[in-house]
Short mmCIF file of C-alpha atoms and ligand atoms in Angstrom, two decimals:
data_model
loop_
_atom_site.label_atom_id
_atom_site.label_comp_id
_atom_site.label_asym_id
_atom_site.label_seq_id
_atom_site.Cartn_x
_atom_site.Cartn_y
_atom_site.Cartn_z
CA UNK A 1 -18.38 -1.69 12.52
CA UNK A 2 -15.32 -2.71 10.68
CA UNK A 3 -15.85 -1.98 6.70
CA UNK A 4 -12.68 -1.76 3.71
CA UNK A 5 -11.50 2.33 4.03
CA UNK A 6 -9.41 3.27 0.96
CA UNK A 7 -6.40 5.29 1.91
CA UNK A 8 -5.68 7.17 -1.68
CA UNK A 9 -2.00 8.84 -1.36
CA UNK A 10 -2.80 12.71 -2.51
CA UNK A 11 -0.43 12.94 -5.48
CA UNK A 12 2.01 15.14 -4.86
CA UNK A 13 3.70 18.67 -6.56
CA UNK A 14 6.73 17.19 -7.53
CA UNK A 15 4.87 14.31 -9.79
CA UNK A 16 7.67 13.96 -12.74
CA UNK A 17 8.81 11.36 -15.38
CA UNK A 18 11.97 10.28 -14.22
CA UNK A 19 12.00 6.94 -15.73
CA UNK A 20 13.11 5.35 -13.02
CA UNK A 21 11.59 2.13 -12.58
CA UNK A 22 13.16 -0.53 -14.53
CA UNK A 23 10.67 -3.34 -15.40
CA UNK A 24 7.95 -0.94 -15.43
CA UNK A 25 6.88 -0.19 -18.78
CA UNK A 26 4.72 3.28 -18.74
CA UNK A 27 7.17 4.42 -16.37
CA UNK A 28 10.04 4.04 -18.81
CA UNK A 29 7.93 4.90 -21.96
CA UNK A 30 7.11 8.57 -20.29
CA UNK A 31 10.88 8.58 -19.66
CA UNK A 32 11.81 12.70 -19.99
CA UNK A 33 8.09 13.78 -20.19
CA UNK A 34 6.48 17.11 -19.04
CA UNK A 35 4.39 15.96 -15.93
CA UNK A 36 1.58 18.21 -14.91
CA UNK A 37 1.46 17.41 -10.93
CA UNK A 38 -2.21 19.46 -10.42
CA UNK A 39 -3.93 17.71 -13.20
CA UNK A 40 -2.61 14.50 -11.63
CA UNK A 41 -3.54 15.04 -8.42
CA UNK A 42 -6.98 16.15 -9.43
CA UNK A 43 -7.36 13.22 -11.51
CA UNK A 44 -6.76 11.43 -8.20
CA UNK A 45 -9.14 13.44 -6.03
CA UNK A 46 -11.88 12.76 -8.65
CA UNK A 47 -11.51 9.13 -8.30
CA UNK A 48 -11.57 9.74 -4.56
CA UNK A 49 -14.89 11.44 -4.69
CA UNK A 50 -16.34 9.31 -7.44
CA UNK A 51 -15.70 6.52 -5.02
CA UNK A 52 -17.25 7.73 -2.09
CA UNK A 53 -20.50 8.84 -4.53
CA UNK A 54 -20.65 4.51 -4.69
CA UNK A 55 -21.18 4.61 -0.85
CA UNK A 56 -17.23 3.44 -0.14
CA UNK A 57 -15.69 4.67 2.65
CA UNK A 58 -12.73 6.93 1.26
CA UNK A 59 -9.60 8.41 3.14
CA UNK A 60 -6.29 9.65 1.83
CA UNK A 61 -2.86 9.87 2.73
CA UNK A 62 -0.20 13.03 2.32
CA UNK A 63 2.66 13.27 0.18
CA UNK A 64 6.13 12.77 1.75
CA UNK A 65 8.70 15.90 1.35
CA UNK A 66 10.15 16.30 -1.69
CA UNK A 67 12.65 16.85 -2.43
CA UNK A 68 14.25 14.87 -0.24
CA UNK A 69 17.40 17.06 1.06
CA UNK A 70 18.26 14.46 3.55
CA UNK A 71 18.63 11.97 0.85
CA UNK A 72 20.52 14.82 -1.66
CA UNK A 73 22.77 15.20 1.56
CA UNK A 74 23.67 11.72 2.19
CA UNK A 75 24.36 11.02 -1.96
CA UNK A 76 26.43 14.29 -2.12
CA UNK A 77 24.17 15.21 -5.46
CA UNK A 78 23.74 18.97 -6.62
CA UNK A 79 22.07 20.41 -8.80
CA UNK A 80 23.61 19.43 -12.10
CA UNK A 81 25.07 16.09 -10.90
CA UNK A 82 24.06 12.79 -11.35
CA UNK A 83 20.60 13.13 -12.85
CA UNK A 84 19.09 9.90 -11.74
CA UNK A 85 20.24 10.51 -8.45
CA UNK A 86 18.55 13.90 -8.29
CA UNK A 87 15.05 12.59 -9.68
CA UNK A 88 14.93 9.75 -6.76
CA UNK A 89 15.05 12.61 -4.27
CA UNK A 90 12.31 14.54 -5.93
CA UNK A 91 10.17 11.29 -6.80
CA UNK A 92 6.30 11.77 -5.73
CA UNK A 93 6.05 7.97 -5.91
CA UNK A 94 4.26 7.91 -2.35
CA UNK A 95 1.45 8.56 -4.33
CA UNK A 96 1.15 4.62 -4.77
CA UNK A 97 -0.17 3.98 -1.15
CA UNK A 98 -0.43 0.45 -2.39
CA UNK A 99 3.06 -0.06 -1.93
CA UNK A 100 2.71 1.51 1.64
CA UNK A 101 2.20 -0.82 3.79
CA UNK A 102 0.97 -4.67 4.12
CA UNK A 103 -2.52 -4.96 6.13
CA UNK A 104 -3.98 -7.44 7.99
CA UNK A 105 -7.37 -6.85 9.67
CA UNK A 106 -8.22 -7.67 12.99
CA UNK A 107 -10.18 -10.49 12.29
CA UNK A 108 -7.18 -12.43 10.78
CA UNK A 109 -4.28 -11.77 13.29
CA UNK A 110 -3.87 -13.46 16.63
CA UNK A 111 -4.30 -10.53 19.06
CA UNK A 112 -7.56 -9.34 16.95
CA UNK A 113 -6.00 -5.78 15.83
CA UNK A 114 -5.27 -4.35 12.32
CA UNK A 115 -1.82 -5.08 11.96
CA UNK A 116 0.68 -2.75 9.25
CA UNK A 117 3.83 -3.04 8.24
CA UNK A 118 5.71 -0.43 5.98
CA UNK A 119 7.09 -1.90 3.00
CA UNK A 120 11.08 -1.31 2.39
CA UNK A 121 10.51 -0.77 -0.73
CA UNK A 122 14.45 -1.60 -1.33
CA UNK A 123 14.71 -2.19 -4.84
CA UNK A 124 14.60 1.03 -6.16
CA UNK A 125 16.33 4.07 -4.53
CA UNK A 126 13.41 6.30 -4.88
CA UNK A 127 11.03 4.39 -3.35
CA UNK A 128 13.11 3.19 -0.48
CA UNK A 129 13.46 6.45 0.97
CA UNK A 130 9.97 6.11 1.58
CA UNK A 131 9.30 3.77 4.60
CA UNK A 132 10.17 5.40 7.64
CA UNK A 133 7.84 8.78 6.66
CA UNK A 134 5.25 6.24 5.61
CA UNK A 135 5.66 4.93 9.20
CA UNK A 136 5.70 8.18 10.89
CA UNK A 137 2.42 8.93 8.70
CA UNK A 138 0.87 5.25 9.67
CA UNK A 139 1.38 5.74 13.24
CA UNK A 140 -0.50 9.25 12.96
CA UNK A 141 -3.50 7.96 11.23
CA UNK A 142 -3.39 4.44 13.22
CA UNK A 143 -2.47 5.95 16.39
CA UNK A 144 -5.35 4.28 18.60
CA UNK A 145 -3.22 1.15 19.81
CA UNK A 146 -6.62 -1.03 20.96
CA UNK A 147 -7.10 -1.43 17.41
CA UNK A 148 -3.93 -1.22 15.59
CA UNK A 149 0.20 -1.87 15.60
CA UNK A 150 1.66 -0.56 12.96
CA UNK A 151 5.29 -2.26 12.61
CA UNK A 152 8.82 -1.03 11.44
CA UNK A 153 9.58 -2.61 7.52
CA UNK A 154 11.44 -5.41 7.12
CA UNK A 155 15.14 -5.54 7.13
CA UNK A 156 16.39 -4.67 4.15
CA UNK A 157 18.00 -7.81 2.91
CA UNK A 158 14.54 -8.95 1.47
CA UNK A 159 12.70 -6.54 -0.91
CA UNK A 160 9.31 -6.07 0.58
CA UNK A 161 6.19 -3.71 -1.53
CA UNK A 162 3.38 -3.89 0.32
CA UNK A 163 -0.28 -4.51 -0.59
CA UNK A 164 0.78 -4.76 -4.06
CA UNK A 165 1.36 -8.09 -3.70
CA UNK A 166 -0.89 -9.26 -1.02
CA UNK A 167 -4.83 -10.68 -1.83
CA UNK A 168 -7.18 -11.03 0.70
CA UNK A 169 -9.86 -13.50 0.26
CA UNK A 170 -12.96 -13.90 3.02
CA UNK A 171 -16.83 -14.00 3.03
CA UNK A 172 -17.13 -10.53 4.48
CA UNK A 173 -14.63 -7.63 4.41
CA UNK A 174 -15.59 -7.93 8.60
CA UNK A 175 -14.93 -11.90 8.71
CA UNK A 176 -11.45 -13.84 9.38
CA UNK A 177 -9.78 -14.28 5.87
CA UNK A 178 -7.39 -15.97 4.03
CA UNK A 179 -4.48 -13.80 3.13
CA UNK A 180 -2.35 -14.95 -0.19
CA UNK A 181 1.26 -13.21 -0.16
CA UNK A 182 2.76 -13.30 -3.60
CA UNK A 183 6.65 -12.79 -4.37
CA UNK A 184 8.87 -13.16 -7.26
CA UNK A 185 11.97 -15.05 -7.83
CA UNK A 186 15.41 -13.23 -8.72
CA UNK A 187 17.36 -14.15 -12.07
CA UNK A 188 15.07 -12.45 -15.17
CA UNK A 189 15.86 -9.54 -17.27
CA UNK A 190 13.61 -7.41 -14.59
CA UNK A 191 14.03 -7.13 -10.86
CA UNK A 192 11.57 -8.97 -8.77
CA UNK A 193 10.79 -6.72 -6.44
CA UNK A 194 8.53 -8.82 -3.77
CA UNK A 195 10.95 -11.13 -1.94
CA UNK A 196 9.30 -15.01 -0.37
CA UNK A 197 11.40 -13.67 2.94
CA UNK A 198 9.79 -10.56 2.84
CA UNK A 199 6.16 -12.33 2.79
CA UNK A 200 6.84 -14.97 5.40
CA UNK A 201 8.12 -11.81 7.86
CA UNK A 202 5.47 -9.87 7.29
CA UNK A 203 2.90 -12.95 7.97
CA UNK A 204 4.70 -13.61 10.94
CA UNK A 205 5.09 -10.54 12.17
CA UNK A 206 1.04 -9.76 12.06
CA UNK A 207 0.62 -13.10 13.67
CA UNK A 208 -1.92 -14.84 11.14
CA UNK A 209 -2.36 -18.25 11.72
CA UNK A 210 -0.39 -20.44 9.54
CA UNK A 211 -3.23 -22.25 8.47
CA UNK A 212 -4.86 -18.76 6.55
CA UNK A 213 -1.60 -17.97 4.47
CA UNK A 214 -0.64 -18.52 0.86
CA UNK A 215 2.75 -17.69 -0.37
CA UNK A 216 2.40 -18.04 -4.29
CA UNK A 217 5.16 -17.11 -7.21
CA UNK A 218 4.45 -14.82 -9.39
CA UNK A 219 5.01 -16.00 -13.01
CA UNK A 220 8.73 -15.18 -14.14
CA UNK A 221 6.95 -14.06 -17.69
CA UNK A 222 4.49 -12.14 -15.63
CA UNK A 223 7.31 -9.84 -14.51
CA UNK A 224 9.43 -9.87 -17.87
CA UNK A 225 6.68 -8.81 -19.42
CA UNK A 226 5.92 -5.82 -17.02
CA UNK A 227 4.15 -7.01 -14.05
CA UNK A 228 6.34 -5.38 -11.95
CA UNK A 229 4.22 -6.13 -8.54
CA UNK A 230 0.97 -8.68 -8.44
CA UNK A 231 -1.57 -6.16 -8.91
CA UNK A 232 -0.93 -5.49 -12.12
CA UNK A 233 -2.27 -8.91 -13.27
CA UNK A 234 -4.32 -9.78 -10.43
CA UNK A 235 -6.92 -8.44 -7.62
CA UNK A 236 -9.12 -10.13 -4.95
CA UNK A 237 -11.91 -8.56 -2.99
CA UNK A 238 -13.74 -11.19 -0.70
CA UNK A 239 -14.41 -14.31 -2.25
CA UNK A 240 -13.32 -13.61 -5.83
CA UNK A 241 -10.07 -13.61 -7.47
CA UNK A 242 -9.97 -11.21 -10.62
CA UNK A 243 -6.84 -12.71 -12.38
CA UNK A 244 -4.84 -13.00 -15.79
CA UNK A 245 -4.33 -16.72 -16.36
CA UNK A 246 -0.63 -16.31 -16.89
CA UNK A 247 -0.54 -14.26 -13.38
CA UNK A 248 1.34 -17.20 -11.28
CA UNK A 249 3.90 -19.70 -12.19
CA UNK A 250 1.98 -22.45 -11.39
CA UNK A 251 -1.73 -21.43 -12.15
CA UNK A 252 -3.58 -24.34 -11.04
CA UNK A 253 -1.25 -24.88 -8.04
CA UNK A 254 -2.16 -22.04 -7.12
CA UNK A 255 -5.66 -22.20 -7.54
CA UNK A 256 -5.74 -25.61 -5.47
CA UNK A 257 -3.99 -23.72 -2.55
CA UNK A 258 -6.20 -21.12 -2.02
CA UNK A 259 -9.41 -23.03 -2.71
CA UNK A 260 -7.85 -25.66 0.25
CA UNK A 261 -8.05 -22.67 2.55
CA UNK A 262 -10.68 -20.88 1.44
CA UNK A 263 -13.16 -23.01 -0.28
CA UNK A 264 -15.53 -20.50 -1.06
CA UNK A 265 -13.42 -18.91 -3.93
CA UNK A 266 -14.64 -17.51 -7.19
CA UNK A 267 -12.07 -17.16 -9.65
CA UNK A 268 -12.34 -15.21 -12.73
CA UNK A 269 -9.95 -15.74 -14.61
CA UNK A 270 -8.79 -13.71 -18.76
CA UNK A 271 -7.44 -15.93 -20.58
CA UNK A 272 -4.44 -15.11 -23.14
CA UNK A 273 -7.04 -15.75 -26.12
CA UNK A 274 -9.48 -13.13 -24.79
CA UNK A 275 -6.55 -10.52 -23.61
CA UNK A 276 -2.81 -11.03 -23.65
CA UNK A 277 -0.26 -10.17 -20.84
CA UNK A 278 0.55 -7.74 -22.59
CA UNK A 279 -2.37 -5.93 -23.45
CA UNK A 280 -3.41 -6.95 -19.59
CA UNK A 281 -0.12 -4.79 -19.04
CA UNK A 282 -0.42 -2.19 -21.57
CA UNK A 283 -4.19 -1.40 -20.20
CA UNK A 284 -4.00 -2.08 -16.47
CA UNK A 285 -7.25 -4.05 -16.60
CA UNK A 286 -6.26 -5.97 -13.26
CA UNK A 287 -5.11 -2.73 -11.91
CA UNK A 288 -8.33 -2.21 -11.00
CA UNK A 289 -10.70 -1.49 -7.54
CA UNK A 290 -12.57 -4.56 -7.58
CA UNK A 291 -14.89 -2.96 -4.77
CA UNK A 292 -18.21 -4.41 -2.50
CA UNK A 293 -20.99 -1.70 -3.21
CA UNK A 294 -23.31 -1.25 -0.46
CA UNK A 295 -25.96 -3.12 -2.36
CA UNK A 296 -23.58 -6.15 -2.14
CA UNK A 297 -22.69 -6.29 -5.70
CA UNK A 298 -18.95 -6.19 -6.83
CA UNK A 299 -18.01 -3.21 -9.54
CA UNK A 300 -14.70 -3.26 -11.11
CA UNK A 301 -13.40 0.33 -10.95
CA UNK A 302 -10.84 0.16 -14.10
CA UNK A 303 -8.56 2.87 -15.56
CA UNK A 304 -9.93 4.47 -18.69
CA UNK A 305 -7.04 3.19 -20.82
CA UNK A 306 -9.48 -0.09 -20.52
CA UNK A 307 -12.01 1.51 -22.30
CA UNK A 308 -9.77 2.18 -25.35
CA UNK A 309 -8.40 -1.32 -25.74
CA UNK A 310 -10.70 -3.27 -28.54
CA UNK A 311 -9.76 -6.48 -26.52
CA UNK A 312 -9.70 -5.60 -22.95
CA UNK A 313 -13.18 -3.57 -23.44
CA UNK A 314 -14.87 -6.47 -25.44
CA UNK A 315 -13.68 -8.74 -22.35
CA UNK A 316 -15.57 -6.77 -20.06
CA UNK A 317 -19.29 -6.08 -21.96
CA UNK A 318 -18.89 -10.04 -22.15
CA UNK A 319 -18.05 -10.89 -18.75
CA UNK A 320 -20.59 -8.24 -17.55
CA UNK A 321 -23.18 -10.01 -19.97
CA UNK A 322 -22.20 -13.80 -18.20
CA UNK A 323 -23.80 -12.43 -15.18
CA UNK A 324 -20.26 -12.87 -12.77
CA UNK A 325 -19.78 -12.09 -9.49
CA UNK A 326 -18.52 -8.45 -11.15
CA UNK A 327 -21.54 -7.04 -11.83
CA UNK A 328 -20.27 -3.21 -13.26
CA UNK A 329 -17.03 -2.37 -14.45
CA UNK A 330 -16.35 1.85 -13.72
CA UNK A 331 -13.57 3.54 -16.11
CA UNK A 332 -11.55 6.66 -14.07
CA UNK A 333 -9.65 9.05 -15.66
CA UNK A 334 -5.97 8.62 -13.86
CA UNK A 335 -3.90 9.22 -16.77
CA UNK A 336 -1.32 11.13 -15.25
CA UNK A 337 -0.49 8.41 -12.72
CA UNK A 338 -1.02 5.87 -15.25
CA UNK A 339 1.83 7.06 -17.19
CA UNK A 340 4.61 6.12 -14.45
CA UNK A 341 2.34 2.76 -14.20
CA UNK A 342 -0.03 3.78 -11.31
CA UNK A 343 -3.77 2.81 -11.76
CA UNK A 344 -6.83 3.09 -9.56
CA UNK A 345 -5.12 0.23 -7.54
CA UNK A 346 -1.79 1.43 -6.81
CA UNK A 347 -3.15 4.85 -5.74
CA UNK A 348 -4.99 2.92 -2.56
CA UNK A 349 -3.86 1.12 0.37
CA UNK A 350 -7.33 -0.64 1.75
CA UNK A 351 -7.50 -1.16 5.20
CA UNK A 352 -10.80 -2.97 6.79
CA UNK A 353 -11.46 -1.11 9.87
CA UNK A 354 -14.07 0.51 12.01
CA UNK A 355 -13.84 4.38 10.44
CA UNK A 356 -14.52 5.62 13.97
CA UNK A 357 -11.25 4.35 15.19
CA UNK A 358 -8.94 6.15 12.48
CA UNK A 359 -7.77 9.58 12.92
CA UNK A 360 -10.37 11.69 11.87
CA UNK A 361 -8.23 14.36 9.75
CA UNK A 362 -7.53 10.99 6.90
CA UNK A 363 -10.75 10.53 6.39
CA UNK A 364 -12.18 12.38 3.33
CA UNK A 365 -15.68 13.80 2.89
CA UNK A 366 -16.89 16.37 0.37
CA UNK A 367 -15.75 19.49 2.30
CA UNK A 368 -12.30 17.92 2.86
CA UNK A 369 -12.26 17.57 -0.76
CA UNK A 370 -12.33 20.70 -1.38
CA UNK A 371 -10.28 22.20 0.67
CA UNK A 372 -7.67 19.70 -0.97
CA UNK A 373 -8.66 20.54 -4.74
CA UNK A 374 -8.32 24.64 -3.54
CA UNK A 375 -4.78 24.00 -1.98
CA UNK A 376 -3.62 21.74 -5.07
CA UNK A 377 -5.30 24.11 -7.37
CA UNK A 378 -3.97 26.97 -6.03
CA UNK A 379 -0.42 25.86 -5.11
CA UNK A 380 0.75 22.36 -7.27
CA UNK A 381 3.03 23.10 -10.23
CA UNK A 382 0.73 23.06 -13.61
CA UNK A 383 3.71 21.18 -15.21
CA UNK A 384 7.22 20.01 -14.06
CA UNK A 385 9.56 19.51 -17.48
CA UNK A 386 12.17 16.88 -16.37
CA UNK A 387 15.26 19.41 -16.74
CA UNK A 388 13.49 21.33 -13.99
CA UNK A 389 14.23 19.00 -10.96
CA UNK A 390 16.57 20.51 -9.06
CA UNK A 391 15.54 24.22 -9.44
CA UNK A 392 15.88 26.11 -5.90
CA UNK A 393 12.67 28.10 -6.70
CA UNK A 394 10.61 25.18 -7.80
CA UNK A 395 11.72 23.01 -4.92
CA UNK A 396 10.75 26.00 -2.34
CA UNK A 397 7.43 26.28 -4.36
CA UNK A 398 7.01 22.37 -4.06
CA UNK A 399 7.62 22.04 0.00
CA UNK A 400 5.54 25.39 0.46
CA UNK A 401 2.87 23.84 -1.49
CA UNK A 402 3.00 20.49 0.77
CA UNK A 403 3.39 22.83 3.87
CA UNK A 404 -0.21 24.56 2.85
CA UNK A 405 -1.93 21.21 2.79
CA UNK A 406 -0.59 20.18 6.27
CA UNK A 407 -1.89 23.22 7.53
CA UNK A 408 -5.26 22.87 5.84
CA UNK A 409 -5.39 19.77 7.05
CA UNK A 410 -4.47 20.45 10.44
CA UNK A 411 -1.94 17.72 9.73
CA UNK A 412 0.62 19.60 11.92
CA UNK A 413 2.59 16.49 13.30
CA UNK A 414 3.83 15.41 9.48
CA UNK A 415 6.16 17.98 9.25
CA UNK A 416 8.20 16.40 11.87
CA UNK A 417 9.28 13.77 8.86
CA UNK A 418 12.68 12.11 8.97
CA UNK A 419 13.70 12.31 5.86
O1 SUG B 1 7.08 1.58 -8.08
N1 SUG B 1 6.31 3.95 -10.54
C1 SUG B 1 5.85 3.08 -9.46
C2 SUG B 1 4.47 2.54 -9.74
C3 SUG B 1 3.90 1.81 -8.59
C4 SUG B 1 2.65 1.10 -8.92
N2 SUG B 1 2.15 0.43 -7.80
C5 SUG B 1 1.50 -0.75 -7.80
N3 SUG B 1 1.57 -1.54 -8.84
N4 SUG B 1 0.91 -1.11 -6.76
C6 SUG B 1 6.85 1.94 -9.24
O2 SUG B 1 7.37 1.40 -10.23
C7 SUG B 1 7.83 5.55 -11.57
C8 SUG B 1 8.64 6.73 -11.13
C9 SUG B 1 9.47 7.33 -12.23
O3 SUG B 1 9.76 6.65 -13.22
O4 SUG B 1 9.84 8.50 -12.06
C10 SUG B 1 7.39 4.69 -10.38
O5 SUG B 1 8.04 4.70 -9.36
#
């Protein structure tokens, strides 16, 4: 029975405010503030289990080691030295399993199994040393090869980020769908991180039929104005399309494109007069877990930051009250994440899959839980100040803390990690 599994990435103990995303505005506005890496990653376990209270199939991903000595090797950096340098080795930022991988369920590729590919992640140092751990961690939890390849990233000459910018659009999470990659063209005052090359690969490379892809851009204002990846002004889930009307440089084009391969689609669509990009930005509204409960009706599982925008909240008690295809809209408390620009969507990779064919030990369920909330509880840092990073003692109490959950976990083979 294939259904949608959310993989949430576990956030992990070195969760700081490096400020080192440029073009992403929380993460730059929480530049030099005291994280607290438990609360965070309970805030994320709490989503987690609120999520599986709905009836959704939940499972979860580990953090990668940090820091990263392999990386702090290769760069030459010390303690002391080069600041940035040192953050990007310590960065938890695996947390955003929506930048993991790219998926494409079995009933969409060519030789009918799940198909993931790591995302390079190239653009920014601290997220590109995450890809080949990611991998090692895919091929773990994906390891039954009837039902699943998971590929190496593409080369690094075209920035790839995953799910982030991918939309799936289909009758049934279990049917053949139409997959929409969208990318961002180099030139504005931010980096576009999502590269056309990088889309067309990774379409090829899962062997959908040409026929069921959609490579859209991304509108340049989109990104200058913060949308660092898709998902922060857009979201599908089956046959609706959640989006900001400024999302893609050509709107309607894009509209026509989709609808030509997927005629079924329901687009609802903010406009600028109800919500601006940049309150769209500012509260993460399309950052959101648009989610198939298992009565069949659609919830919207939005950051709480939604809640306390006049604009963005009056937007949703009237699209709730137009009787959509979004029937409830769920705030979750994910504050800490939000604050280097991670909501409820970033912190999941979704794969559609039959549960019994994943690796049992990522698949969460209330005593799992809690096992995870007593090792994070016991063992994550309360709070990380920035000039920290770098401390011997913290960084033995970080990878002990990480070693605990493997073992809890019986996660054994991910301390083999590259690095
Ligand atoms: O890549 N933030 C992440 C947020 C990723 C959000 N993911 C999705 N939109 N799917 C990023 O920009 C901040 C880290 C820092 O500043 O220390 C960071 O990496």
């Amino acid at each position: 029975m294939l259904r949608e599994i959310n993989f949430d990435g576990i956030v992990g103990p070195t969760h700081n405010y490096a400020g080192l995303s440029l073009g992403n505005i929380a993460s730059a506005r929480h530049a030099g503030q005291t994280s607290h890496p438990r609360a965070a990653a309970l805030q994320g376990i709490a989503k987690m289990r609120a999520n599986m209270a709905l009836g959704l199939a939940q499972g979860f991903l580990l953090p990668l080691p940090r820091p990263n000595q392999g990386l702090l090797r290769d760069l030459a950096v010390g303690p002391g030295s080069e600041p940035a340098l040192l953050a990007a080795a310590w960065s938890a930022s695996s947390m955003w399993t929506a930048n993991a991988a790219t998926v494409s369920p079995a009933p969409d590729t060519a030789d009918g199994r799940c198909h993931l590919t790591p995302a390079n992640l190239v653009t920014m140092l601290h997220r590109a040393q995450e890809w080949r751990d990611t991998a090692h961690q895919l091929r773990v939890a994906f390891a039954d090869e009837r039902h699943f390849t998971v590929h190496d990233a593409v080369p690094d000459s075209f920035g790839d980020e995953g799910a982030a910018n991918h939309m799936r659009l289909c009758e049934r999470h279990d049917a053949p769908g139409v997959e929409v990659f969208v990318y961002g063209r180099p030139g504005g005052a931010f980096p576009a991180r999502q590269h056309e090359q990088a889309s067309r690969a990774v379409a090829r490379l899962h062997a959908l039929a040409p026929e069921s892809c959609i490579f859209i851009e991304q509108n340049p204002e989109a990104i200058a104005a913060g949308a660092f990846h898709n998902d922060v002004v857009a979201v599908a889930n089956e046959r609706v399309l959640f989006t900001h009307a400024r999302a893609f440089a050509d709107q309607a084009g894009a509209y026509r494109a989709i609808r030509a391969a997927f005629p079924a689609l329901e687009v609802v669509e903010v406009p600028e007069e109800a919500v601006s990009l940049a309150e769209a930005i500012r509260s993460y509204l399309f950052n959101a877990q648009l989610v198939t409960l298992p009565t069949g009706e659609m919830a919207l599982v939005v950051p709480d930051e939604c809640r306390d925008s006049p604009s963005v909240w009056r937007w949703c008690e009237a699209m709730l009250a137009s009787n959509g295809p979004i029937r409830k809209v769920i705030p979750v408390d994910v504050r800490q994440s939000m604050a280097n620009g991670g909501g409820p969507a970033c912190l999941r990779l979704r794969v559609v899959a039959d549960p019994k064919t994943v690796d049992q030990r990522f698949l969460l369920d209330d005593a799992k839980a809690r096992v995870i909330e007593d090792v994070v509880s016991t063992m994550w840092p309360e709070l990380i100040p920035l000039a920290q990073l770098g401390d011997p003692e913290l960084a033995r109490g970080v990878s002990a803390a990480r070693e605990a959950l493997i073992d809890a976990l019986g996660l054994h083979e991910l301390r083999a990690e590259q690095g």
